[in-house]
Amino acid sequence: MIRILNVVGARPNFMKVAPIQRLMAVDSNNFDPILIHTGQHYDERMSQFFFNDLGLPEPDVFLGVGSGSHAEQTARIMIEFEKVCLQYKPDLVLVVGDVNSTAACSLVAGKLWIPVAHVEAGLRSFDRKMPEELNRLVTDALSDFLFVTESSGEENLRREGIDDSKIYMVGNCMIDSLAGFLEKAEQSAIMQQLGIRDGEFVLVTLHRPSNVDEPEPFQRIFSALAEIQKHLPVIFPIHPRTRKNIAGFGLENDVKNLKNLHLTEPLGYLDFIKLQRHCKFVLTDSGGLQEESTWMGIPCLTVRENTERPVTVTLGTNEIVGTDSAKIIDAANRILSGNWKKGEIPPLWDGHAAERIVKIFKNKIKDEG
Ligand code: UD1
């Protein structure tokens, strides 16, 4: 039996850990999974909604670290998580994705000689100005199990000198959740509530510091949205960081004046999936949405200069359009005129990634037992 601390911290972590936590919990002969929530995201809509929708149990431990500068947040997570490791003495710490909680907990575990498993290892944007890229590099360097979602991840890790024996191509746990909850999401009434119809709206999310912390890039994207909303209603569930910054830039009225641009509070998982599945296209700077839209065959415009998930471009429905207004509008027009690639689902994005991960741990227990 192995005791595993499964770590979640921020919104994009919950759907990746949920299938792993669930499989471990039902296999109590082999696993003692302890769910740790760092509290990096704490608003009800950024956290509790997801626990409810995904059927995640209440965390065994909540660290309540909250917001702060990167150093403050990372340090607070480390201080609190070290206490948890010393108390629970786990055999393994499992982290997912690339948020500050991921890197902070890996570093704590590594220094206590506790093996680390990283789900979604090996992704690289090659842009060290992204905080997530630094989190990915640190976490992968410290990990003993590197679970990879796409072939670029394997290549990147090999190039960085990570031993092949630690690298496992398992597929995508976020897609496990998506595949598993798609039917339930269909029952969401969010489209009626918003008064929108199948295929006749655009879904937008923006929260990357590089897009929303400075007025210029945000203005450029906003100009494109002003044009797009002339053709179709635009639904924009707004991240707390983005809302705060729009107010700070003095752009609240400009946003309100666009009659076909609808800002909503951050949505729960099921409502959001429903919108993503039925929109005309997604415009986003998120990592996860690039993958989810590819899996559902929905066109995706990524308003960034790069992606750490290149398979969504080479195989999927994603295009990297940057933040130039004219380029965004051109790409949107191509979608609206039906001129877009159909895309394919990447290998092993089949809803069974968590099963593969759990099996790898089980084999390890057998080998060592
Ligand atoms: C974090 C992740 C990012 C991920 C995103 C998903 C890092 C470095 N970034 O970015 O990779 O894509 O989550 O949302 O870990 N805030 C609230 N309520 C909350 C959480 C945040 O109001 O529940 C506000 C706070 O003002 C905070 C700001 O949002 O300062 C940013 O939150 P933070 O966790 O630092 O980063 P995100 O931008 O959410």
Coordinates of C-alpha atoms and ligand atoms in Angstrom, one line a residue:
M1 CA 0.0 0.0 0.0
I2 CA 1.4 3.4 -0.9
R3 CA 0.4 6.7 0.6
I4 CA 0.2 9.4 -2.0
L5 CA -0.3 13.1 -1.4
N6 CA -2.3 14.3 -4.5
V7 CA -1.8 18.1 -4.7
V8 CA -4.3 20.6 -6.2
G9 CA -4.0 24.4 -6.0
A10 CA -5.6 26.2 -8.9
R11 CA -8.5 25.8 -11.1
P12 CA -6.8 23.9 -13.9
N13 CA -5.6 21.3 -11.5
F14 CA -8.9 20.0 -10.3
M15 CA -10.0 18.2 -13.5
K16 CA -6.5 16.6 -13.8
V17 CA -6.4 15.2 -10.3
A18 CA -10.1 14.1 -10.0
P19 CA -9.8 10.9 -12.1
I20 CA -6.6 9.9 -10.4
Q21 CA -7.9 10.5 -6.9
R22 CA -11.1 8.6 -7.7
L23 CA -9.3 5.5 -9.0
M24 CA -6.9 5.4 -6.1
A25 CA -9.7 5.8 -3.6
V26 CA -11.6 2.8 -4.8
D27 CA -8.4 0.7 -4.7
S28 CA -7.8 0.9 -1.0
N29 CA -5.7 -2.3 -0.9
N30 CA -3.0 -0.6 -2.9
F31 CA -3.5 3.2 -2.3
D32 CA -4.0 5.6 0.5
P33 CA -4.6 8.9 -1.4
I34 CA -4.6 12.1 0.6
L35 CA -6.0 15.1 -1.2
I36 CA -4.1 18.4 -0.4
H37 CA -5.5 21.8 -1.6
T38 CA -3.0 24.5 -1.3
G39 CA -5.7 27.2 -1.5
Q40 CA -3.9 29.1 -4.4
H41 CA -7.4 29.6 -5.8
Y42 CA -9.9 30.2 -3.1
D43 CA -12.9 32.0 -4.6
E44 CA -16.0 29.7 -4.5
R45 CA -16.2 30.0 -8.3
M46 CA -12.5 29.2 -8.9
S47 CA -12.4 26.2 -6.5
Q48 CA -15.5 24.9 -4.7
F49 CA -17.7 24.9 -7.9
F50 CA -15.1 22.5 -9.4
F51 CA -15.1 20.2 -6.4
N52 CA -18.9 20.0 -6.7
D53 CA -19.0 19.4 -10.4
L54 CA -16.2 16.9 -10.5
G55 CA -17.4 15.0 -7.5
L56 CA -14.0 15.6 -5.7
P57 CA -14.1 14.8 -2.0
E58 CA -13.4 17.6 0.4
P59 CA -9.6 18.0 0.7
D60 CA -8.0 16.1 3.6
V61 CA -5.8 19.2 4.1
F62 CA -6.4 22.8 3.1
L63 CA -3.4 25.0 3.3
G64 CA -5.3 28.3 2.7
V65 CA -2.3 30.1 1.2
G66 CA -4.3 32.5 -1.0
S67 CA -2.8 35.2 -3.3
G68 CA 0.4 37.1 -3.3
S69 CA 3.5 37.8 -5.3
H70 CA 5.1 34.7 -6.9
A71 CA 7.7 34.5 -4.2
E72 CA 5.2 35.0 -1.4
Q73 CA 2.7 32.5 -2.7
T74 CA 5.4 29.9 -3.5
A75 CA 7.0 30.3 -0.2
R76 CA 3.8 30.1 1.8
I77 CA 2.9 26.9 -0.1
M78 CA 6.3 25.4 0.7
I79 CA 6.2 26.3 4.4
E80 CA 2.7 24.7 4.9
F81 CA 3.3 21.8 2.6
E82 CA 6.5 20.8 4.4
K83 CA 4.5 20.4 7.6
V84 CA 2.0 18.2 5.8
C85 CA 4.8 16.0 4.4
L86 CA 6.4 15.6 7.8
Q87 CA 3.0 14.7 9.4
Y88 CA 1.8 12.3 6.7
K89 CA 5.1 10.8 5.7
P90 CA 3.9 9.9 2.2
D91 CA 5.6 7.4 -0.2
L92 CA 5.0 9.8 -3.1
V93 CA 3.8 13.3 -3.9
L94 CA 1.8 13.7 -7.1
V95 CA 1.5 17.1 -8.7
V96 CA -0.2 18.2 -12.0
G97 CA 0.2 21.0 -14.5
D98 CA 2.3 24.1 -14.1
V99 CA 1.0 26.4 -11.5
N100 CA 2.9 27.7 -8.5
S101 CA 1.5 25.0 -6.3
T102 CA 3.0 22.4 -8.6
A103 CA 6.6 23.7 -8.4
A104 CA 6.4 24.6 -4.7
C105 CA 5.3 21.1 -3.6
S106 CA 7.8 19.4 -5.9
L107 CA 10.6 21.3 -4.3
V108 CA 9.5 20.5 -0.8
A109 CA 9.1 16.8 -1.6
G110 CA 12.4 16.6 -3.4
K111 CA 14.3 18.1 -0.4
L112 CA 12.6 15.6 1.9
W113 CA 13.6 12.7 -0.5
I114 CA 10.0 11.9 -1.2
P115 CA 9.6 10.7 -4.8
V116 CA 7.6 13.1 -7.0
A117 CA 5.2 12.2 -9.9
H118 CA 4.4 15.0 -12.4
V119 CA 1.3 14.7 -14.5
E120 CA 1.5 16.7 -17.7
A121 CA 5.3 16.6 -17.8
G122 CA 7.6 17.8 -20.6
L123 CA 5.5 20.6 -22.1
R124 CA 7.6 23.6 -23.1
S125 CA 6.7 26.9 -24.6
F126 CA 10.4 27.9 -24.6
D127 CA 9.3 31.2 -23.2
R128 CA 10.9 31.8 -19.8
K129 CA 8.9 35.0 -19.3
M130 CA 5.9 32.7 -18.6
P131 CA 5.8 31.8 -14.9
E132 CA 4.3 28.5 -15.9
E133 CA 7.4 27.6 -18.0
L134 CA 9.7 28.0 -15.0
N135 CA 7.3 25.9 -12.9
R136 CA 7.4 23.2 -15.6
L137 CA 11.2 23.2 -15.8
V138 CA 11.6 23.0 -12.0
T139 CA 9.0 20.3 -11.5
D140 CA 10.3 18.1 -14.3
A141 CA 13.9 18.4 -13.1
L142 CA 12.8 17.2 -9.6
S143 CA 10.4 14.4 -10.7
D144 CA 10.8 10.6 -10.6
F145 CA 7.7 9.8 -12.6
L146 CA 7.1 12.0 -15.6
F147 CA 3.7 11.4 -17.1
V148 CA 3.5 12.9 -20.6
T149 CA 0.4 13.9 -22.6
E150 CA 1.9 14.3 -26.1
S151 CA 5.1 13.3 -28.0
S152 CA 6.7 16.8 -27.8
G153 CA 6.8 16.2 -24.1
E154 CA 8.9 13.0 -24.5
E155 CA 11.2 14.8 -26.9
N156 CA 11.7 17.8 -24.6
L157 CA 12.5 15.7 -21.6
R158 CA 15.0 13.5 -23.4
R159 CA 16.7 16.6 -24.8
E160 CA 17.0 17.9 -21.2
G161 CA 18.7 14.7 -20.2
I162 CA 15.9 13.0 -18.2
D163 CA 16.4 9.3 -18.1
D164 CA 14.0 7.3 -20.4
S165 CA 13.1 5.0 -17.5
K166 CA 11.3 7.9 -15.8
I167 CA 9.2 9.0 -18.8
Y168 CA 5.8 7.5 -19.4
M169 CA 3.5 8.5 -22.3
V170 CA 0.1 8.0 -20.7
G171 CA -2.3 10.5 -22.5
N172 CA -4.2 13.3 -20.9
C173 CA -6.0 13.2 -17.5
M174 CA -7.8 16.4 -18.3
I175 CA -9.4 14.7 -21.3
D176 CA -10.4 11.8 -18.9
S177 CA -12.5 14.3 -17.0
L178 CA -13.9 15.9 -20.2
A179 CA -14.8 12.5 -21.7
G180 CA -16.3 11.3 -18.4
F181 CA -18.4 14.5 -17.8
L182 CA -19.5 15.4 -21.3
E183 CA -22.9 13.7 -21.0
K184 CA -23.6 15.4 -17.6
A185 CA -22.5 18.7 -19.0
E186 CA -25.0 18.4 -21.8
Q187 CA -27.7 18.8 -19.1
S188 CA -26.5 22.2 -18.1
A189 CA -29.0 25.0 -18.7
I190 CA -26.3 27.7 -19.2
M191 CA -27.2 28.3 -22.9
Q192 CA -30.9 29.0 -22.1
Q193 CA -29.8 31.2 -19.2
L194 CA -27.5 33.2 -21.5
G195 CA -30.0 33.2 -24.4
I196 CA -27.6 31.7 -26.9
R197 CA -27.9 29.0 -29.5
D198 CA -25.9 26.0 -30.7
G199 CA -23.0 27.1 -32.9
E200 CA -24.0 30.8 -32.8
F201 CA -21.7 32.3 -30.2
V202 CA -18.0 32.7 -29.5
L203 CA -16.4 31.7 -26.2
V204 CA -13.6 33.8 -24.8
T205 CA -11.2 33.4 -21.8
L206 CA -8.2 35.6 -21.1
H207 CA -6.0 35.6 -18.0
R208 CA -2.3 35.3 -19.0
P209 CA -0.3 38.1 -17.3
S210 CA 1.3 38.9 -20.7
N211 CA -2.2 39.7 -22.1
V212 CA -4.0 41.2 -19.2
D213 CA -1.5 42.8 -16.9
E214 CA -0.5 45.6 -19.4
P215 CA -3.1 47.7 -21.3
E216 CA -1.6 47.4 -24.8
P217 CA -2.0 43.7 -25.5
F218 CA -5.4 43.8 -23.8
Q219 CA -6.4 46.7 -26.1
R220 CA -5.4 44.8 -29.2
I221 CA -7.3 41.7 -28.2
F222 CA -10.3 43.8 -27.1
S223 CA -10.4 45.6 -30.5
A224 CA -10.6 42.2 -32.2
L225 CA -13.4 41.2 -29.9
A226 CA -15.2 44.5 -30.7
E227 CA -15.2 43.4 -34.4
I228 CA -16.1 39.7 -33.7
Q229 CA -19.1 40.6 -31.6
K230 CA -20.6 42.4 -34.6
H231 CA -21.1 38.9 -36.2
L232 CA -21.9 36.7 -33.2
P233 CA -22.5 37.1 -29.5
V234 CA -19.3 36.7 -27.5
I235 CA -19.5 35.0 -24.1
F236 CA -16.6 36.0 -21.8
P237 CA -16.5 34.3 -18.3
I238 CA -14.0 36.6 -16.7
H239 CA -11.1 35.6 -14.5
P240 CA -10.6 37.7 -11.3
R241 CA -7.2 38.9 -12.5
T242 CA -8.7 40.1 -15.8
R243 CA -11.6 41.8 -14.1
K244 CA -9.4 43.6 -11.7
N245 CA -7.1 44.8 -14.5
I246 CA -9.9 46.0 -16.8
A247 CA -11.0 48.2 -14.0
G248 CA -7.5 49.3 -13.4
F249 CA -7.0 50.3 -17.1
G250 CA -10.2 52.3 -16.9
L251 CA -11.8 50.2 -19.7
E252 CA -14.9 49.1 -17.8
N253 CA -17.2 51.4 -19.8
D254 CA -15.7 50.4 -23.2
V255 CA -16.3 46.8 -22.4
K256 CA -19.9 47.5 -21.2
N257 CA -20.6 49.5 -24.4
L258 CA -20.1 46.5 -26.6
K259 CA -23.7 45.2 -26.7
N260 CA -22.9 41.8 -28.0
L261 CA -20.0 41.1 -25.6
H262 CA -21.4 39.4 -22.5
L263 CA -19.2 39.2 -19.4
T264 CA -20.1 36.5 -16.9
E265 CA -18.6 35.4 -13.6
P266 CA -16.2 32.5 -13.8
L267 CA -18.3 29.4 -14.6
G268 CA -18.4 25.9 -13.1
Y269 CA -16.9 23.0 -14.9
L270 CA -20.1 21.5 -16.4
D271 CA -21.5 24.9 -17.6
F272 CA -18.2 25.8 -19.2
I273 CA -17.8 22.4 -21.0
K274 CA -21.3 22.9 -22.3
L275 CA -20.4 26.3 -23.8
Q276 CA -17.2 25.0 -25.2
R277 CA -18.8 22.1 -26.9
H278 CA -21.5 24.3 -28.6
C279 CA -19.7 27.5 -29.5
K280 CA -18.6 28.5 -33.0
F281 CA -15.1 28.9 -31.8
V282 CA -13.0 29.5 -28.7
L283 CA -10.6 32.5 -28.4
T284 CA -8.3 32.0 -25.4
D285 CA -4.9 32.3 -23.9
S286 CA -5.5 29.2 -21.6
G287 CA -3.5 26.0 -22.0
G288 CA -6.3 23.6 -21.1
L289 CA -8.8 25.1 -23.5
Q290 CA -6.5 24.5 -26.5
E291 CA -6.6 20.8 -25.6
E292 CA -10.2 20.5 -24.7
S293 CA -11.3 22.2 -27.9
T294 CA -9.0 20.0 -30.0
W295 CA -10.6 16.9 -28.4
M296 CA -14.1 18.2 -29.2
G297 CA -13.2 19.4 -32.7
I298 CA -14.1 23.0 -31.9
P299 CA -11.9 25.6 -33.7
C300 CA -9.5 27.4 -31.3
L301 CA -7.7 30.8 -31.7
T302 CA -4.9 31.0 -29.2
V303 CA -4.0 34.7 -28.5
R304 CA -0.4 34.0 -27.6
E305 CA 2.9 33.9 -29.4
N306 CA 3.6 30.2 -28.6
T307 CA 2.1 27.1 -27.1
E308 CA 3.6 24.4 -24.9
R309 CA 0.9 22.0 -26.4
P310 CA 2.0 21.9 -30.0
V311 CA 0.0 18.8 -30.8
T312 CA -3.2 20.9 -30.7
V313 CA -1.8 22.8 -33.7
T314 CA -0.2 20.0 -35.6
L315 CA -3.1 17.5 -35.2
G316 CA -5.8 19.5 -33.6
T317 CA -8.1 22.5 -34.3
N318 CA -5.8 25.1 -32.7
E319 CA -4.0 28.0 -34.4
I320 CA -1.6 30.4 -32.6
V321 CA -2.7 33.9 -33.7
G322 CA -0.8 36.2 -31.4
T323 CA -2.3 39.4 -30.2
D324 CA -2.4 41.5 -33.4
S325 CA -6.0 42.7 -33.9
A326 CA -5.9 42.2 -37.7
K327 CA -4.5 38.7 -37.4
I328 CA -7.2 37.7 -34.9
I329 CA -10.0 39.1 -37.0
D330 CA -8.6 37.4 -40.1
A331 CA -8.6 34.0 -38.4
A332 CA -12.1 34.6 -36.9
N333 CA -13.3 35.4 -40.4
R334 CA -11.9 32.2 -41.8
I335 CA -13.8 30.2 -39.2
L336 CA -17.0 32.1 -39.8
S337 CA -16.7 31.4 -43.5
G338 CA -16.2 27.6 -42.8
N339 CA -12.6 27.6 -43.8
W340 CA -11.0 25.8 -40.9
K341 CA -9.2 22.5 -40.3
K342 CA -11.2 19.6 -38.9
G343 CA -8.4 18.3 -36.7
E344 CA -7.8 14.9 -35.1
I345 CA -7.7 13.6 -31.5
P346 CA -4.1 13.1 -30.4
P347 CA -2.9 9.6 -29.6
L348 CA -4.0 8.2 -26.1
W349 CA -6.4 11.1 -25.4
D350 CA -9.0 8.4 -24.9
G351 CA -10.3 9.0 -21.4
H352 CA -8.0 6.3 -19.8
A353 CA -4.9 8.2 -18.9
A354 CA -5.5 8.1 -15.1
E355 CA -5.9 4.3 -15.4
R356 CA -2.5 4.0 -17.0
I357 CA -0.9 6.1 -14.3
V358 CA -2.5 4.1 -11.5
K359 CA -1.4 0.9 -13.2
I360 CA 2.2 2.1 -13.4
F361 CA 2.2 2.8 -9.6
K362 CA 0.7 -0.6 -9.0
N363 CA 3.4 -2.4 -11.0
K364 CA 6.0 -0.4 -9.1
I365 CA 4.5 -1.6 -5.8
K366 CA 4.6 -5.2 -7.0
D367 CA 8.2 -4.9 -8.2
E368 CA 9.3 -3.4 -4.9
G369 CA 7.1 -5.6 -2.7
Ligands
UD1_1 C1 -3.0 30.6 -12.1 C2 -1.8 29.9 -12.7 C3 -2.0 29.7 -14.2 C4 -3.4 29.1 -14.5 C5 -4.5 29.9 -13.8 C6 -5.9 29.4 -14.0 C7 0.4 30.2 -11.7 C8 1.7 30.9 -11.9 N1 -0.6 30.6 -12.6 O1 -3.0 31.9 -12.6 O2 -1.0 28.9 -14.8 O3 -3.6 29.1 -15.9 O4 -4.2 29.9 -12.4 O5 -6.8 30.3 -13.5 O6 0.3 29.4 -10.8 N2 -7.7 35.6 -7.5 C9 -8.9 35.7 -7.0 N3 -9.5 34.6 -6.5 C10 -9.0 33.4 -6.6 C11 -7.7 33.3 -7.2 C12 -7.1 34.4 -7.7 O7 -9.5 36.8 -6.8 O8 -9.6 32.4 -6.2 C13 -7.0 36.8 -8.0 C14 -6.1 37.4 -7.0 O9 -6.2 38.8 -7.1 C15 -4.7 37.0 -7.6 C16 -5.0 36.9 -9.1 O10 -6.3 36.5 -9.2 O11 -3.7 37.8 -7.2 C17 -4.1 35.9 -9.7 O12 -4.2 34.6 -9.1 P1 -2.9 33.6 -9.1 O13 -3.3 32.3 -8.5 O14 -1.7 34.3 -8.7 O15 -2.7 33.4 -10.7 P2 -3.7 33.1 -11.9 O16 -3.7 34.3 -12.7 O17 -5.1 32.7 -11.4

